[in-house]
PDB file of C-alpha atoms in Angstrom:
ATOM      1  CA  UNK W   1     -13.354 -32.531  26.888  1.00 46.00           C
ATOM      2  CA  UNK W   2     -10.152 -30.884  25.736  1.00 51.00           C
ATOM      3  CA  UNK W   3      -8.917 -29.576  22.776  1.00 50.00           C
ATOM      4  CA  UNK W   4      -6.974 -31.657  20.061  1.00 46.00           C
ATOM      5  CA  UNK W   5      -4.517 -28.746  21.050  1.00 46.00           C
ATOM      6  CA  UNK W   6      -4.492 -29.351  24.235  1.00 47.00           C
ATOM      7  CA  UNK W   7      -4.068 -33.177  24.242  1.00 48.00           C
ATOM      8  CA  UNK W   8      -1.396 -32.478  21.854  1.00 44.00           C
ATOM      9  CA  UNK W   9       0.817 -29.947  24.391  1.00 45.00           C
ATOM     10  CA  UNK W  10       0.083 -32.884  26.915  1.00 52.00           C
ATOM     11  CA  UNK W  11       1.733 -35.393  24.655  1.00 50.00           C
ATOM     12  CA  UNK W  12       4.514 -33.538  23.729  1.00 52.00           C
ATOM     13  CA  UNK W  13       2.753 -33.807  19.827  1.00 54.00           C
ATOM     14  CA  UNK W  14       2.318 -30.897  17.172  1.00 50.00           C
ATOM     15  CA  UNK W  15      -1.039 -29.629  17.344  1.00 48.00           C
ATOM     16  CA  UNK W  16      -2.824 -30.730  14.016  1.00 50.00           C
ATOM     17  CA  UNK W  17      -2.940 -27.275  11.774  1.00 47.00           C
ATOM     18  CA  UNK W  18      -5.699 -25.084  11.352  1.00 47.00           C
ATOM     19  CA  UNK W  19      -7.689 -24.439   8.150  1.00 48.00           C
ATOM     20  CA  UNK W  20      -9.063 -21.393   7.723  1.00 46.00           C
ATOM     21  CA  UNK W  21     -10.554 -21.237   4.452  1.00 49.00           C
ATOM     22  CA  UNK W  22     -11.200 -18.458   2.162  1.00 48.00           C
ATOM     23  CA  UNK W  23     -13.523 -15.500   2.664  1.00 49.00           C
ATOM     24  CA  UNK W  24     -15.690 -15.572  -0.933  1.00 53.00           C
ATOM     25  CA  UNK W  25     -16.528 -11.647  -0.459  1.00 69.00           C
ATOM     26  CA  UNK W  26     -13.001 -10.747   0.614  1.00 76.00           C
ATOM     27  CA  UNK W  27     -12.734  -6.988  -0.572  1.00 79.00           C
ATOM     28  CA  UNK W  28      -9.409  -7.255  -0.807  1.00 84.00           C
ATOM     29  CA  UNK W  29      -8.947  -9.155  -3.770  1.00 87.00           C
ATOM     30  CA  UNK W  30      -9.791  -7.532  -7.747  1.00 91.00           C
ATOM     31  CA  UNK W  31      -7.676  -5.798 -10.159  1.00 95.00           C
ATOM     32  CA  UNK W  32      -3.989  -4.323  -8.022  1.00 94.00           C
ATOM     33  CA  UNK W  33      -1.213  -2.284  -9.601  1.00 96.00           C
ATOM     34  CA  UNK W  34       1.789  -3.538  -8.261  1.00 95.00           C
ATOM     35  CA  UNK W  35       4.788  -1.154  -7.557  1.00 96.00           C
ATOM     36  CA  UNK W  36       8.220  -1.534  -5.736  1.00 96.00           C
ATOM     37  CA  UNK W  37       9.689   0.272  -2.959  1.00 95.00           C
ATOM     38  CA  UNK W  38      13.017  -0.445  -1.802  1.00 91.00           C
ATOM     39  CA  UNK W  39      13.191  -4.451  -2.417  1.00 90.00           C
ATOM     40  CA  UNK W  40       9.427  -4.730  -1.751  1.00 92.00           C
ATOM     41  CA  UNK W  41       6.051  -4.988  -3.649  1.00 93.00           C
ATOM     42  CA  UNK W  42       3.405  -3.590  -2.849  1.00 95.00           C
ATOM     43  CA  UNK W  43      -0.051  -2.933  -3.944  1.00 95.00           C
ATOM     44  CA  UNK W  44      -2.949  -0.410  -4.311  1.00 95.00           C
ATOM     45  CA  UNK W  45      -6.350  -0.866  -5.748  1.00 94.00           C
ATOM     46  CA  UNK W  46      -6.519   0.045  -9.424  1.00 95.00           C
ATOM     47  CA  UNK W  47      -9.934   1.604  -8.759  1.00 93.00           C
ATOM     48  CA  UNK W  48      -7.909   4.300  -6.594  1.00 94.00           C
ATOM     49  CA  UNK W  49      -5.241   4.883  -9.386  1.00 96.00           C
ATOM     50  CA  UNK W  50      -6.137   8.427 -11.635  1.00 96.00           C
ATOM     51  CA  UNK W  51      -2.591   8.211 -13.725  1.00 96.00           C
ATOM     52  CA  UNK W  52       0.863   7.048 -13.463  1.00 97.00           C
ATOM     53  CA  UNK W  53       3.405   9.552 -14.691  1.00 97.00           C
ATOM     54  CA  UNK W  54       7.269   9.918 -15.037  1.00 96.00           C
ATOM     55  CA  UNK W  55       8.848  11.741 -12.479  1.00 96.00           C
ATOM     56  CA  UNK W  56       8.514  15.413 -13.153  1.00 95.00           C
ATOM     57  CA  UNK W  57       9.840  18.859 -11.697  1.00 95.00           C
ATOM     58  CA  UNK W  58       7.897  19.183  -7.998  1.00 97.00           C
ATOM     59  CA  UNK W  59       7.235  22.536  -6.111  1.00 97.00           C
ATOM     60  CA  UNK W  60       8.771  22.249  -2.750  1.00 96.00           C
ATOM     61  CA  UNK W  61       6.440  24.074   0.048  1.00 94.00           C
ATOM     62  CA  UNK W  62       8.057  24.690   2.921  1.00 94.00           C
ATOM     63  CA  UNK W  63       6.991  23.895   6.343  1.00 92.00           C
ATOM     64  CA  UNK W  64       5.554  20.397   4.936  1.00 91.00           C
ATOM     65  CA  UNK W  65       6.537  17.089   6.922  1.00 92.00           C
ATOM     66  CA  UNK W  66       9.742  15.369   4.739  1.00 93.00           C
ATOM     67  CA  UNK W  67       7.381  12.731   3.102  1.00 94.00           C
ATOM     68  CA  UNK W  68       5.301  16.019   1.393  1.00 95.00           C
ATOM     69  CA  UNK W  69       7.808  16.253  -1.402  1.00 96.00           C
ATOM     70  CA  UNK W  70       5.547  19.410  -2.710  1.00 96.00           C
ATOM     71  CA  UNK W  71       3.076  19.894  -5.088  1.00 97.00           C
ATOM     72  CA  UNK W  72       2.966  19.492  -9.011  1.00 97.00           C
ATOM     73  CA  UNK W  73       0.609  21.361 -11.539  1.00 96.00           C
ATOM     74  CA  UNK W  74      -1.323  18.632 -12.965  1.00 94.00           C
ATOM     75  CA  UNK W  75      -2.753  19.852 -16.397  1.00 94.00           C
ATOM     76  CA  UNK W  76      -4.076  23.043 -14.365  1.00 95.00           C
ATOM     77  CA  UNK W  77      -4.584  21.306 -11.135  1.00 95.00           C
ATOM     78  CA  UNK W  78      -2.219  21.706  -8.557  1.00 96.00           C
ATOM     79  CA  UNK W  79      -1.473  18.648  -6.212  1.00 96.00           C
ATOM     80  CA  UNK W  80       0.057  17.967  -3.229  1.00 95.00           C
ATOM     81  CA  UNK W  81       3.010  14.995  -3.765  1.00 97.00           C
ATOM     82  CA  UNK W  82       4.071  12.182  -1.055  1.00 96.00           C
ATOM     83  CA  UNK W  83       7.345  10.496  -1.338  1.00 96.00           C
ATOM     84  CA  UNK W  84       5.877   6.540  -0.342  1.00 95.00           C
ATOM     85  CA  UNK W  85       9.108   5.314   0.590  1.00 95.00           C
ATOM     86  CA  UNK W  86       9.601   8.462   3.291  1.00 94.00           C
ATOM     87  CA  UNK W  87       5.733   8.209   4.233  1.00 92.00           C
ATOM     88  CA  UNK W  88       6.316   4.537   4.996  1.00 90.00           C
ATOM     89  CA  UNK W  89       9.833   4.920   6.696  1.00 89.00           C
ATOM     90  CA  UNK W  90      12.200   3.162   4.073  1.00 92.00           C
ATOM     91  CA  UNK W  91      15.187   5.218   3.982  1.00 95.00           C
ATOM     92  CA  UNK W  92      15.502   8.323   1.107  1.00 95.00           C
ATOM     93  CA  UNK W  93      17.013   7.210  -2.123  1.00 94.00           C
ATOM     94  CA  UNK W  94      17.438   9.718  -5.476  1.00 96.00           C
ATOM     95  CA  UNK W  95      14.977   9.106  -7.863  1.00 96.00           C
ATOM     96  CA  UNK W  96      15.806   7.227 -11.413  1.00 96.00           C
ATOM     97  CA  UNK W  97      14.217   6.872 -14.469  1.00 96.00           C
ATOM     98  CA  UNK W  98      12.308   4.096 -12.989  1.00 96.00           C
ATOM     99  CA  UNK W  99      10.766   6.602 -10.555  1.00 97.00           C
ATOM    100  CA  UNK W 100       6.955   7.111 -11.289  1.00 97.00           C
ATOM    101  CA  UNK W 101       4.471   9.258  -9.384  1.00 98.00           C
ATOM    102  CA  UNK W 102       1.209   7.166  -9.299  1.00 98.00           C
ATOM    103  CA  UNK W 103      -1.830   9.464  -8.825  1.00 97.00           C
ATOM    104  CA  UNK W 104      -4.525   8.438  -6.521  1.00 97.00           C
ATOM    105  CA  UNK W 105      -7.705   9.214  -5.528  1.00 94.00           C
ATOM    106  CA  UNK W 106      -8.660   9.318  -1.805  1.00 89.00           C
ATOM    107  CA  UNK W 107     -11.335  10.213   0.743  1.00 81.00           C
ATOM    108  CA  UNK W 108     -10.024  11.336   3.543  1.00 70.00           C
ATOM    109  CA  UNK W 109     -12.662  13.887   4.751  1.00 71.00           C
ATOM    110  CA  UNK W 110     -15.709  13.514   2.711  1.00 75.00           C
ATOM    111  CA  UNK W 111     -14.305  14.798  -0.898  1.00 80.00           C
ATOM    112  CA  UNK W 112     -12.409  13.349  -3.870  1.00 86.00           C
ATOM    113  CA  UNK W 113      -8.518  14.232  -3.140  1.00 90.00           C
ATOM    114  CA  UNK W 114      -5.886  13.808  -5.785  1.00 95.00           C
ATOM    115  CA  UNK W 115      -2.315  12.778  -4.778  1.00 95.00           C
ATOM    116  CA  UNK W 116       0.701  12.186  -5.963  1.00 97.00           C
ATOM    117  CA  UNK W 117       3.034   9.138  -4.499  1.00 97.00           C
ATOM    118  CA  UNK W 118       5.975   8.685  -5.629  1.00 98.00           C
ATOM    119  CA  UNK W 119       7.124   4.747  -5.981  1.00 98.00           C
ATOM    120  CA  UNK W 120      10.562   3.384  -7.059  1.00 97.00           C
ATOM    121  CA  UNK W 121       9.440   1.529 -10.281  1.00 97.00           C
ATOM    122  CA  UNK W 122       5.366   0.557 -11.200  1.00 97.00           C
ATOM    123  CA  UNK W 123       5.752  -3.346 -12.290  1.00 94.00           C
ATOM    124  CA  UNK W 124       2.082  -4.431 -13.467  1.00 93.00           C
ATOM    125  CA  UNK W 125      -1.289  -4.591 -12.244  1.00 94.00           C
ATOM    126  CA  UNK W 126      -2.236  -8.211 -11.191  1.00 92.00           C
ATOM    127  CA  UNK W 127      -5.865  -9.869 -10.242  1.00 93.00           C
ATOM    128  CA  UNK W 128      -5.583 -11.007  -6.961  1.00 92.00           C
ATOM    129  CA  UNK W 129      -8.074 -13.712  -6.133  1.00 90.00           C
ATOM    130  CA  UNK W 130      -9.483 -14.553  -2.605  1.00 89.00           C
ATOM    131  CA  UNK W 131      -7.766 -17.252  -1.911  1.00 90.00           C
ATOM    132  CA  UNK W 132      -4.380 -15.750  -2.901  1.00 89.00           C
ATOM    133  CA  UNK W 133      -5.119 -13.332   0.324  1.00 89.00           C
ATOM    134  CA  UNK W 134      -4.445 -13.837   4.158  1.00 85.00           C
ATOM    135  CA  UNK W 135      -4.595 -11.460   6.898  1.00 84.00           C
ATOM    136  CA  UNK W 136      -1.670  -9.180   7.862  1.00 79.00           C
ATOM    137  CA  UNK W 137       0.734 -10.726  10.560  1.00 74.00           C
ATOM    138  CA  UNK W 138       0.471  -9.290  14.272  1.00 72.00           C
ATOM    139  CA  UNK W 139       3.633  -7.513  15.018  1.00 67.00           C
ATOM    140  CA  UNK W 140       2.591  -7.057  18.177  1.00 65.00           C
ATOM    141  CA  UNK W 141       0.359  -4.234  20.171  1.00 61.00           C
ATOM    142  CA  UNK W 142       3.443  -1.231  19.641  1.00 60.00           C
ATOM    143  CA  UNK W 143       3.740  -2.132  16.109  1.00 60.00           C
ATOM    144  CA  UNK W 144       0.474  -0.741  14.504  1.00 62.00           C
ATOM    145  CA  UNK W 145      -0.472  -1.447  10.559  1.00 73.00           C
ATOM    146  CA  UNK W 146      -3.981   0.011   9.929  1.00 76.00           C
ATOM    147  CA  UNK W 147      -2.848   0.987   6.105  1.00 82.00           C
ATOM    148  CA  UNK W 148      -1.759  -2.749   5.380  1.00 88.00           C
ATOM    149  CA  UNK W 149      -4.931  -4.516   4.239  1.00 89.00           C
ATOM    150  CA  UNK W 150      -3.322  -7.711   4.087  1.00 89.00           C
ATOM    151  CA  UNK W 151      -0.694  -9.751   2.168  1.00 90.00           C
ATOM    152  CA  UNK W 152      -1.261 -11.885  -1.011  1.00 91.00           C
ATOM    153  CA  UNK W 153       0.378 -14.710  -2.543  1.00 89.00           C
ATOM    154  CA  UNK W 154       1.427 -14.837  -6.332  1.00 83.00           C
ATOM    155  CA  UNK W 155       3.372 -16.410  -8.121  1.00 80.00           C
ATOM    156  CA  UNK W 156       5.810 -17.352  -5.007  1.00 85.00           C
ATOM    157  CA  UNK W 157       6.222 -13.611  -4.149  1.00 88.00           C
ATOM    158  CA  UNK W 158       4.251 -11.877  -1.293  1.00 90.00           C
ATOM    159  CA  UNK W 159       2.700  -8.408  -1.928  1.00 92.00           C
ATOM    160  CA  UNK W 160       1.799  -6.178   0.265  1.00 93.00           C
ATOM    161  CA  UNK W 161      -1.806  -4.802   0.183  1.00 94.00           C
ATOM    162  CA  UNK W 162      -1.989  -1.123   0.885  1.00 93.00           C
ATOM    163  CA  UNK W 163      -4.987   0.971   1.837  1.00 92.00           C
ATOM    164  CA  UNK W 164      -3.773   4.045   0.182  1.00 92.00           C
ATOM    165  CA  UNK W 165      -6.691   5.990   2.407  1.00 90.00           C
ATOM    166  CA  UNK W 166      -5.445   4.914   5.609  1.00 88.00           C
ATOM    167  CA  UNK W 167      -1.755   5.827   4.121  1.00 89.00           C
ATOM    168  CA  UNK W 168      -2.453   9.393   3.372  1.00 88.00           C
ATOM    169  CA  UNK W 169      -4.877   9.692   5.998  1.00 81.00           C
ATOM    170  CA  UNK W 170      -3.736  12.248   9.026  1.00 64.00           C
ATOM    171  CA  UNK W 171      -0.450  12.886   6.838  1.00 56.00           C
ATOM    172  CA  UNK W 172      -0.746  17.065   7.004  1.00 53.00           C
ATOM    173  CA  UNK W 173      -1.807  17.488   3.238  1.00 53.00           C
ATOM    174  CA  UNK W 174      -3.702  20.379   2.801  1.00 45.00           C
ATOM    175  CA  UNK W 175      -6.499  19.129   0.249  1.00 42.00           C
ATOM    176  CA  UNK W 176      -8.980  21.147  -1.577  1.00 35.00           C
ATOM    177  CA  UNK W 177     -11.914  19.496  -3.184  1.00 32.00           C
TER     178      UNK W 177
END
């Protein structure tokens, strides 16, 4: 027996669509602040987000890939700083007053490491529901996109879902505990 597919490609017909409905569990969905780079939004898990703040003098350490903007001294804490838009290849722009560096927690080898990305402009922080939430495209085998979790739906705007872990992960920060 074959496939409605299939019967439709015989008949010259569009194959009837698929439904694939909601996971109820999906991880991805919960409480996201939303920030823009370049014309995009994007989003991290609130649970990862320590602080937002303005954009502030940063340390430049040399020999550092060009995303590692430096390091800032965070009330007696010294932290390394990523510059998103470089880390995710948009091109460089200056920074404005919009400019925020969004501290995040991460994982990457066992222990609690602070970070500092810097984003264009932070817009809100949004509850993103299961439903609103569909896998990332496939852009092919050449084109990976382990960081993007997936995109969501709201309000007629597509965000993009960020694992923030998989982001920073095997960027050359050198994190203390």
């Amino acid at each position: 027996m074959e496939s409605p597919a299939a019967a439709a490609v015989q008949t010259n017909q569009r194959p009837p669509a698929l439904s694939i409905p909601p996971v109820a569990n999906d991880l991805r969905a919960g409480k996201h602040l939303v920030f823009r780079l370049a014309s995009e939004d994007f989003s991290i898990r609130v649970a990862s987000v320590q602080e937002i703040l303005g954009i502030m003098e940063i340390t430049s350490v040399p020999q550092t890939p060009l995303s590692v903007k430096g390091v800032i001294n965070l009330r007696g804490r010294v932290i390394p700083v990523v510059d998103l838009r470089l880390r995710l290849g948009f091109p460089a722009q200056a920074y404005a007053e919009q400019t925020c560096i969004v501290v995040v927690r991460t994982r990457p080898a066992g222990f609690d490491l602070l970070t500092g990305i810097i984003v264009d402009e932070v817009s809100e922080v949004v509850n993103i529901l299961a439903e609103d939430v569909q896998d990332t495209p496939d852009f092919g085998a050449s084109i990976p996109s382990p960081f993007l979790l997936g995109m969501a739906r709201i309000n007629d705007k597509v965000r993009i879902l960020l694992d923030i872990d998989e982001v920073l992960k095997g960027h050359d920060i050198a994190g203390q505990p």
